Amino acid sequence: MVLAAGAAAPDFALSDQYGSETVLSDLLRDGPVALVFVPFAFSRICTSEFAELSAHVDLFAERSVQLVGITVDSVWTLRAWAEQEGFSFPILSDFWPHGEVARAYGALDERTGAAARATVVVGRDGRVAASFASGAGEARPLAAYREAVSALPRA
């Protein structure tokens, strides 16, 4: 079960698609963060979800929310995927220890070893402001992101 609103968001350090370390607590100094977990790079639904988010980055920018993708794929896979698709936000590799961050957020499908399609919006205070998920094979609607981002206090 994905962490619910009010829960403390576990801190983590993961490498982005360029191999640079990204630490949640460092990101939170600049404002809220939307953590978008997806099962696999290059898969049809994951690619379409990230393409839609890339096309609507203003939805996040309006509330100073940093958009961050997370998958269990390797850094090299994520770099190839981001470059091929032109994704404009960081995508973090939860490859090793395999799925550790997704597990901490209640977003790891233990059956498949992949992250579930789950989104966790973390407020600047390090607490979950909103979270939602979709079933296997189902994309999350953009309206769910709008609702989650609107749960954040205005800056």
Tab-separated table of C-alpha atoms in Angstrom:
chain	number	residue	atom	x	y	z
A	1	MET	CA	0.000	0.000	0.000
A	2	VAL	CA	1.395	3.389	-1.029
A	3	LEU	CA	2.239	5.777	1.799
A	4	ALA	CA	-0.791	7.858	2.729
A	5	ALA	CA	-1.067	11.595	3.292
A	6	GLY	CA	0.528	12.633	6.571
A	7	ALA	CA	3.148	9.857	6.615
A	8	ALA	CA	6.818	10.780	6.885
A	9	ALA	CA	8.493	10.366	3.489
A	10	PRO	CA	11.587	8.172	3.772
A	11	ASP	CA	14.737	9.996	2.697
A	12	PHE	CA	16.825	8.363	-0.005
A	13	ALA	CA	19.764	8.845	-2.347
A	14	LEU	CA	19.509	7.489	-5.904
A	15	SER	CA	21.374	8.171	-9.130
A	16	ASP	CA	19.591	9.978	-11.928
A	17	GLN	CA	19.815	9.109	-15.620
A	18	TYR	CA	23.200	10.895	-15.813
A	19	GLY	CA	24.687	9.116	-12.791
A	20	SER	CA	24.383	12.129	-10.469
A	21	GLU	CA	23.263	11.409	-6.941
A	22	THR	CA	19.870	12.827	-6.014
A	23	VAL	CA	18.876	13.041	-2.351
A	24	LEU	CA	15.244	13.661	-1.459
A	25	SER	CA	16.046	15.883	1.545
A	26	ASP	CA	18.203	18.076	-0.720
A	27	LEU	CA	15.367	18.410	-3.254
A	28	LEU	CA	12.911	19.355	-0.515
A	29	ARG	CA	15.003	22.433	0.356
A	30	ASP	CA	13.773	23.889	-2.933
A	31	GLY	CA	10.133	22.889	-2.469
A	32	PRO	CA	7.729	19.979	-2.761
A	33	VAL	CA	8.544	16.917	-4.865
A	34	ALA	CA	6.283	14.632	-6.911
A	35	LEU	CA	7.759	11.125	-6.956
A	36	VAL	CA	6.349	9.236	-9.935
A	37	PHE	CA	7.061	5.501	-9.777
A	38	VAL	CA	6.758	3.493	-12.996
A	39	PRO	CA	7.447	-0.213	-13.651
A	40	PHE	CA	9.873	-0.133	-16.593
A	41	ALA	CA	11.582	2.222	-19.005
A	42	PHE	CA	10.621	1.876	-22.653
A	43	SER	CA	7.299	0.195	-21.879
A	44	ARG	CA	4.284	1.627	-23.690
A	45	ILE	CA	2.268	2.920	-20.744
A	46	CYS	CA	5.265	4.231	-18.800
A	47	THR	CA	6.506	6.087	-21.873
A	48	SER	CA	3.097	7.613	-22.548
A	49	GLU	CA	2.690	8.663	-18.905
A	50	PHE	CA	6.086	10.387	-18.818
A	51	ALA	CA	5.422	12.020	-22.202
A	52	GLU	CA	2.151	13.436	-20.853
A	53	LEU	CA	3.890	14.713	-17.713
A	54	SER	CA	6.640	16.305	-19.833
A	55	ALA	CA	3.980	18.062	-21.872
A	56	HIS	CA	2.359	19.387	-18.689
A	57	VAL	CA	5.353	20.430	-16.570
A	58	ASP	CA	3.610	23.772	-16.044
A	59	LEU	CA	1.122	21.965	-13.800
A	60	PHE	CA	4.007	21.288	-11.400
A	61	ALA	CA	5.906	24.540	-11.968
A	62	GLU	CA	2.835	26.597	-10.996
A	63	ARG	CA	3.131	25.228	-7.456
A	64	SER	CA	6.979	24.970	-7.455
A	65	VAL	CA	6.776	21.167	-7.390
A	66	GLN	CA	9.778	19.241	-8.668
A	67	LEU	CA	8.799	16.303	-10.862
A	68	VAL	CA	10.951	13.180	-10.378
A	69	GLY	CA	10.487	9.766	-12.002
A	70	ILE	CA	11.654	6.546	-10.326
A	71	THR	CA	11.990	3.053	-11.810
A	72	VAL	CA	13.930	-0.119	-11.019
A	73	ASP	CA	15.863	0.146	-14.308
A	74	SER	CA	19.601	0.874	-14.501
A	75	VAL	CA	21.035	4.379	-14.944
A	76	TRP	CA	22.153	3.520	-18.481
A	77	THR	CA	18.687	2.359	-19.488
A	78	LEU	CA	17.150	5.501	-18.027
A	79	ARG	CA	19.581	7.757	-19.870
A	80	ALA	CA	18.828	6.094	-23.211
A	81	TRP	CA	15.085	6.301	-22.523
A	82	ALA	CA	15.146	9.953	-21.425
A	83	GLU	CA	17.275	10.987	-24.393
A	84	GLN	CA	15.173	9.053	-26.898
A	85	GLU	CA	11.899	10.452	-25.562
A	86	GLY	CA	13.136	13.933	-24.618
A	87	PHE	CA	11.995	13.763	-20.989
A	88	SER	CA	12.858	17.020	-19.264
A	89	PHE	CA	12.831	15.876	-15.634
A	90	PRO	CA	15.149	13.619	-13.607
A	91	ILE	CA	14.483	9.888	-13.628
A	92	LEU	CA	16.054	8.001	-10.743
A	93	SER	CA	17.351	4.457	-10.771
A	94	ASP	CA	16.104	2.248	-7.930
A	95	PHE	CA	18.086	-0.632	-9.427
A	96	TRP	CA	20.255	-1.632	-6.469
A	97	PRO	CA	19.487	-2.577	-3.835
A	98	HIS	CA	16.670	-3.606	-6.112
A	99	GLY	CA	13.497	-1.620	-5.480
A	100	GLU	CA	14.549	-0.456	-2.021
A	101	VAL	CA	13.028	3.025	-2.373
A	102	ALA	CA	9.868	1.779	-4.067
A	103	ARG	CA	9.474	-0.736	-1.210
A	104	ALA	CA	9.914	2.021	1.419
A	105	TYR	CA	7.121	4.002	-0.259
A	106	GLY	CA	4.811	0.989	-0.562
A	107	ALA	CA	5.216	1.102	-4.329
A	108	LEU	CA	7.044	-2.148	-5.100
A	109	ASP	CA	5.148	-5.037	-6.639
A	110	GLU	CA	6.889	-7.900	-4.846
A	111	ARG	CA	5.467	-10.394	-7.368
A	112	THR	CA	7.156	-8.793	-10.376
A	113	GLY	CA	10.042	-6.932	-8.748
A	114	ALA	CA	8.946	-3.731	-10.522
A	115	ALA	CA	7.645	-0.493	-9.118
A	116	ALA	CA	3.884	-0.083	-9.218
A	117	ARG	CA	2.339	2.908	-10.970
A	118	ALA	CA	2.250	5.067	-7.862
A	119	THR	CA	2.699	8.770	-7.237
A	120	VAL	CA	3.679	10.326	-3.929
A	121	VAL	CA	3.709	14.107	-3.520
A	122	VAL	CA	6.021	15.101	-0.675
A	123	GLY	CA	5.632	18.511	0.934
A	124	ARG	CA	8.551	20.679	1.867
A	125	ASP	CA	8.094	19.449	5.449
A	126	GLY	CA	9.039	15.898	4.392
A	127	ARG	CA	5.519	14.564	4.843
A	128	VAL	CA	3.342	12.965	2.190
A	129	ALA	CA	0.826	15.572	1.016
A	130	ALA	CA	-0.976	13.208	-1.367
A	131	SER	CA	-0.559	9.817	-2.989
A	132	PHE	CA	-2.360	7.739	-5.574
A	133	ALA	CA	-1.811	4.664	-7.708
A	134	SER	CA	-3.344	2.866	-10.643
A	135	GLY	CA	-3.755	-0.806	-11.370
A	136	ALA	CA	-1.442	-2.850	-13.551
A	137	GLY	CA	-1.751	-1.803	-17.170
A	138	GLU	CA	-3.608	1.424	-16.294
A	139	ALA	CA	-2.160	4.900	-16.764
A	140	ARG	CA	-2.709	7.491	-14.050
A	141	PRO	CA	-4.935	10.354	-15.202
A	142	LEU	CA	-3.535	13.881	-15.351
A	143	ALA	CA	-6.475	14.989	-13.201
A	144	ALA	CA	-5.076	12.921	-10.311
A	145	TYR	CA	-1.830	14.932	-10.511
A	146	ARG	CA	-3.796	18.192	-10.517
A	147	GLU	CA	-5.672	17.104	-7.403
A	148	ALA	CA	-2.496	15.937	-5.630
A	149	VAL	CA	-0.587	19.125	-6.401
A	150	SER	CA	-3.527	21.231	-5.258
A	151	ALA	CA	-3.313	19.484	-1.844
A	152	LEU	CA	-0.072	21.370	-1.224
A	153	PRO	CA	-0.165	24.662	0.658
A	154	ARG	CA	0.421	27.719	-1.522
A	155	ALA	CA	3.950	29.057	-1.293
